[in-house]
Amino acid sequence: VSTQSTWGSNLDFSMETEKKIVNFSQTQKVYAFRLLPGADLYQSLLDFIKAEGISAGYIITCVGSLQKAVLRMASAKSVKTFEGCHEIVSLVGTLSPDGIHIHLSISDIEGNVKGGHLQIGSIIYSTAEIVIGCPNDLIFSRPVEPSTGYKELEVRHTQNS
């Protein structure tokens, strides 16, 4: 599937799998908020989705710091906990009513960067300034994908679009 963008370049969204699904959103809501010291980053994102009735969301940006970061490494069952002040270098991912998939990168006082899947128990140190985009005409869900065994993102248009 190719589309002509407003700035004139061609974007190619073809995939080398049998499943070729591309969904575009025409409008979105944007939320900006700040988490205070002591808040659990993961739980706060879940609470936000529930409180606002979000059917599809994604992290636009986040800056802040953590006093404790809990991460699951790639393809690992166990988690690692990093104690002490860490800067949030990157927070990216998708939000849906039936689950979130968030990757977090943090740096320590020496500038060493670590990253993985955000887990519950990641606690804000001074702040987390978060901006979330929510496409009004899309619905995100996370059914189990048989080929991976993981809950993977499924994107649908709302019936009104």
GROMACS .gro file of C-alpha atoms in nm:
model
  161
    1VAL     CA    1   0.000   0.000   0.000
    2SER     CA    2   0.148   0.335  -0.097
    3THR     CA    3   0.020   0.679  -0.013
    4GLN     CA    4   0.112   1.029  -0.122
    5SER     CA    5   0.191   1.245   0.181
    6THR     CA    6   0.122   1.617   0.206
    7TRP     CA    7   0.494   1.690   0.162
    8GLY     CA    8   0.512   1.494  -0.163
    9SER     CA    9   0.711   1.182  -0.076
   10ASN     CA   10   0.583   0.831  -0.135
   11LEU     CA   11   0.551   0.609   0.168
   12ASP     CA   12   0.557   0.233   0.114
   13PHE     CA   13   0.376   0.033   0.381
   14SER     CA   14   0.406  -0.304   0.208
   15MET     CA   15   0.495  -0.597   0.431
   16GLU     CA   16   0.652  -0.927   0.334
   17THR     CA   17   0.386  -1.127   0.516
   18GLU     CA   18   0.046  -1.243   0.406
   19LYS     CA   19  -0.118  -0.995   0.644
   20LYS     CA   20  -0.113  -0.647   0.490
   21ILE     CA   21  -0.314  -0.415   0.709
   22VAL     CA   22  -0.266  -0.042   0.729
   23ASN     CA   23  -0.505   0.188   0.913
   24PHE     CA   24  -0.488   0.566   0.908
   25SER     CA   25  -0.646   0.805   1.154
   26GLN     CA   26  -0.797   1.135   1.043
   27THR     CA   27  -0.827   1.299   1.386
   28GLN     CA   28  -0.689   1.256   1.734
   29LYS     CA   29  -0.708   1.384   2.090
   30VAL     CA   30  -0.386   1.476   2.266
   31TYR     CA   31  -0.346   1.457   2.644
   32ALA     CA   32  -0.059   1.613   2.839
   33PHE     CA   33  -0.008   1.550   3.208
   34ARG     CA   34   0.252   1.521   3.479
   35LEU     CA   35   0.307   1.239   3.726
   36LEU     CA   36   0.430   1.334   4.073
   37PRO     CA   37   0.707   1.177   4.282
   38GLY     CA   38   0.618   0.831   4.411
   39ALA     CA   39   0.371   0.747   4.133
   40ASP     CA   40   0.404   0.411   3.959
   41LEU     CA   41   0.460   0.489   3.588
   42TYR     CA   42   0.310   0.163   3.457
   43GLN     CA   43   0.006   0.169   3.686
   44SER     CA   44  -0.052   0.538   3.614
   45LEU     CA   45  -0.071   0.467   3.239
   46LEU     CA   46  -0.323   0.186   3.303
   47ASP     CA   47  -0.528   0.414   3.530
   48PHE     CA   48  -0.521   0.690   3.266
   49ILE     CA   49  -0.656   0.457   2.995
   50LYS     CA   50  -0.939   0.343   3.220
   51ALA     CA   51  -1.029   0.689   3.355
   52GLU     CA   52  -1.036   0.851   3.009
   53GLY     CA   53  -1.200   0.557   2.827
   54ILE     CA   54  -0.913   0.537   2.577
   55SER     CA   55  -0.968   0.284   2.296
   56ALA     CA   56  -0.637   0.357   2.119
   57GLY     CA   57  -0.335   0.552   2.237
   58TYR     CA   58   0.035   0.595   2.190
   59ILE     CA   59   0.312   0.774   2.375
   60ILE     CA   60   0.416   1.090   2.188
   61THR     CA   61   0.683   1.194   2.438
   62CYS     CA   62   0.789   1.165   2.799
   63VAL     CA   63   1.064   1.329   3.001
   64GLY     CA   64   1.132   1.277   3.367
   65SER     CA   65   1.312   1.056   3.614
   66LEU     CA   66   1.264   0.734   3.809
   67GLN     CA   67   1.385   0.635   4.154
   68LYS     CA   68   1.329   0.271   4.062
   69ALA     CA   69   1.288   0.114   3.718
   70VAL     CA   70   1.156  -0.237   3.663
   71LEU     CA   71   1.218  -0.376   3.314
   72ARG     CA   72   1.166  -0.705   3.135
   73MET     CA   73   1.445  -0.769   2.891
   74ALA     CA   74   1.385  -0.887   2.532
   75SER     CA   75   1.251  -1.245   2.515
   76ALA     CA   76   1.308  -1.288   2.889
   77LYS     CA   77   1.065  -1.413   3.149
   78SER     CA   78   1.242  -1.245   3.441
   79VAL     CA   79   1.266  -0.874   3.518
   80LYS     CA   80   1.554  -0.654   3.628
   81THR     CA   81   1.520  -0.378   3.887
   82PHE     CA   82   1.740  -0.068   3.873
   83GLU     CA   83   1.747   0.131   4.197
   84GLY     CA   84   1.856   0.495   4.226
   85CYS     CA   85   1.788   0.804   4.019
   86HIS     CA   86   1.763   0.743   3.644
   87GLU     CA   87   1.664   0.985   3.369
   88ILE     CA   88   1.385   0.872   3.134
   89VAL     CA   89   1.561   0.886   2.798
   90SER     CA   90   1.277   0.735   2.598
   91LEU     CA   91   0.927   0.603   2.658
   92VAL     CA   92   0.747   0.463   2.355
   93GLY     CA   93   0.457   0.230   2.297
   94THR     CA   94   0.089   0.166   2.244
   95LEU     CA   95  -0.201   0.178   2.488
   96SER     CA   96  -0.524  -0.018   2.466
   97PRO     CA   97  -0.801  -0.115   2.709
   98ASP     CA   98  -0.677  -0.475   2.719
   99GLY     CA   99  -0.309  -0.404   2.763
  100ILE     CA  100  -0.014  -0.177   2.705
  101HIS     CA  101   0.317  -0.240   2.530
  102ILE     CA  102   0.569   0.016   2.648
  103HIS     CA  103   0.947   0.026   2.604
  104LEU     CA  104   1.153   0.238   2.842
  105SER     CA  105   1.512   0.357   2.813
  106ILE     CA  106   1.682   0.506   3.119
  107SER     CA  107   2.026   0.650   3.189
  108ASP     CA  108   2.216   0.646   3.516
  109ILE     CA  109   2.442   0.912   3.669
  110GLU     CA  110   2.731   0.796   3.445
  111GLY     CA  111   2.518   0.814   3.130
  112ASN     CA  112   2.490   0.436   3.090
  113VAL     CA  113   2.166   0.349   2.913
  114LYS     CA  114   1.948   0.047   2.983
  115GLY     CA  115   1.617  -0.043   2.829
  116GLY     CA  116   1.339  -0.297   2.812
  117HIS     CA  117   0.967  -0.353   2.859
  118LEU     CA  118   0.822  -0.125   3.129
  119GLN     CA  119   0.684  -0.319   3.426
  120ILE     CA  120   0.477  -0.233   3.730
  121GLY     CA  121   0.689  -0.096   4.016
  122SER     CA  122   0.872   0.172   3.814
  123ILE     CA  123   0.850   0.468   4.051
  124ILE     CA  124   0.875   0.839   3.961
  125TYR     CA  125   1.163   1.030   4.123
  126SER     CA  126   1.091   1.399   4.048
  127THR     CA  127   0.843   1.405   3.759
  128ALA     CA  128   0.721   1.239   3.442
  129GLU     CA  129   0.585   1.480   3.184
  130ILE     CA  130   0.383   1.270   2.942
  131VAL     CA  131   0.206   1.348   2.615
  132ILE     CA  132  -0.029   1.084   2.473
  133GLY     CA  133  -0.201   1.080   2.135
  134CYS     CA  134  -0.535   0.906   2.092
  135PRO     CA  135  -0.669   0.852   1.739
  136ASN     CA  136  -1.045   0.911   1.753
  137ASP     CA  137  -1.127   0.671   1.470
  138LEU     CA  138  -0.911   0.372   1.567
  139ILE     CA  139  -0.942   0.092   1.819
  140PHE     CA  140  -0.635  -0.091   1.951
  141SER     CA  141  -0.659  -0.438   2.099
  142ARG     CA  142  -0.401  -0.699   2.194
  143PRO     CA  143  -0.512  -1.053   2.104
  144VAL     CA  144  -0.264  -1.338   2.135
  145GLU     CA  145  -0.076  -1.382   1.806
  146PRO     CA  146  -0.037  -1.758   1.746
  147SER     CA  147   0.295  -1.717   1.561
  148THR     CA  148   0.464  -1.540   1.857
  149GLY     CA  149   0.260  -1.647   2.160
  150TYR     CA  150   0.248  -1.281   2.271
  151LYS     CA  151  -0.039  -1.035   2.285
  152GLU     CA  152   0.028  -0.828   1.971
  153LEU     CA  153  -0.130  -0.505   1.849
  154GLU     CA  154  -0.442  -0.527   1.634
  155VAL     CA  155  -0.573  -0.204   1.479
  156ARG     CA  156  -0.933  -0.151   1.364
  157HIS     CA  157  -1.135   0.147   1.252
  158THR     CA  158  -1.433   0.247   1.463
  159GLN     CA  159  -1.776   0.181   1.310
  160ASN     CA  160  -1.831   0.558   1.285
  161SER     CA  161  -1.533   0.619   1.055
   0.00000   0.00000   0.00000
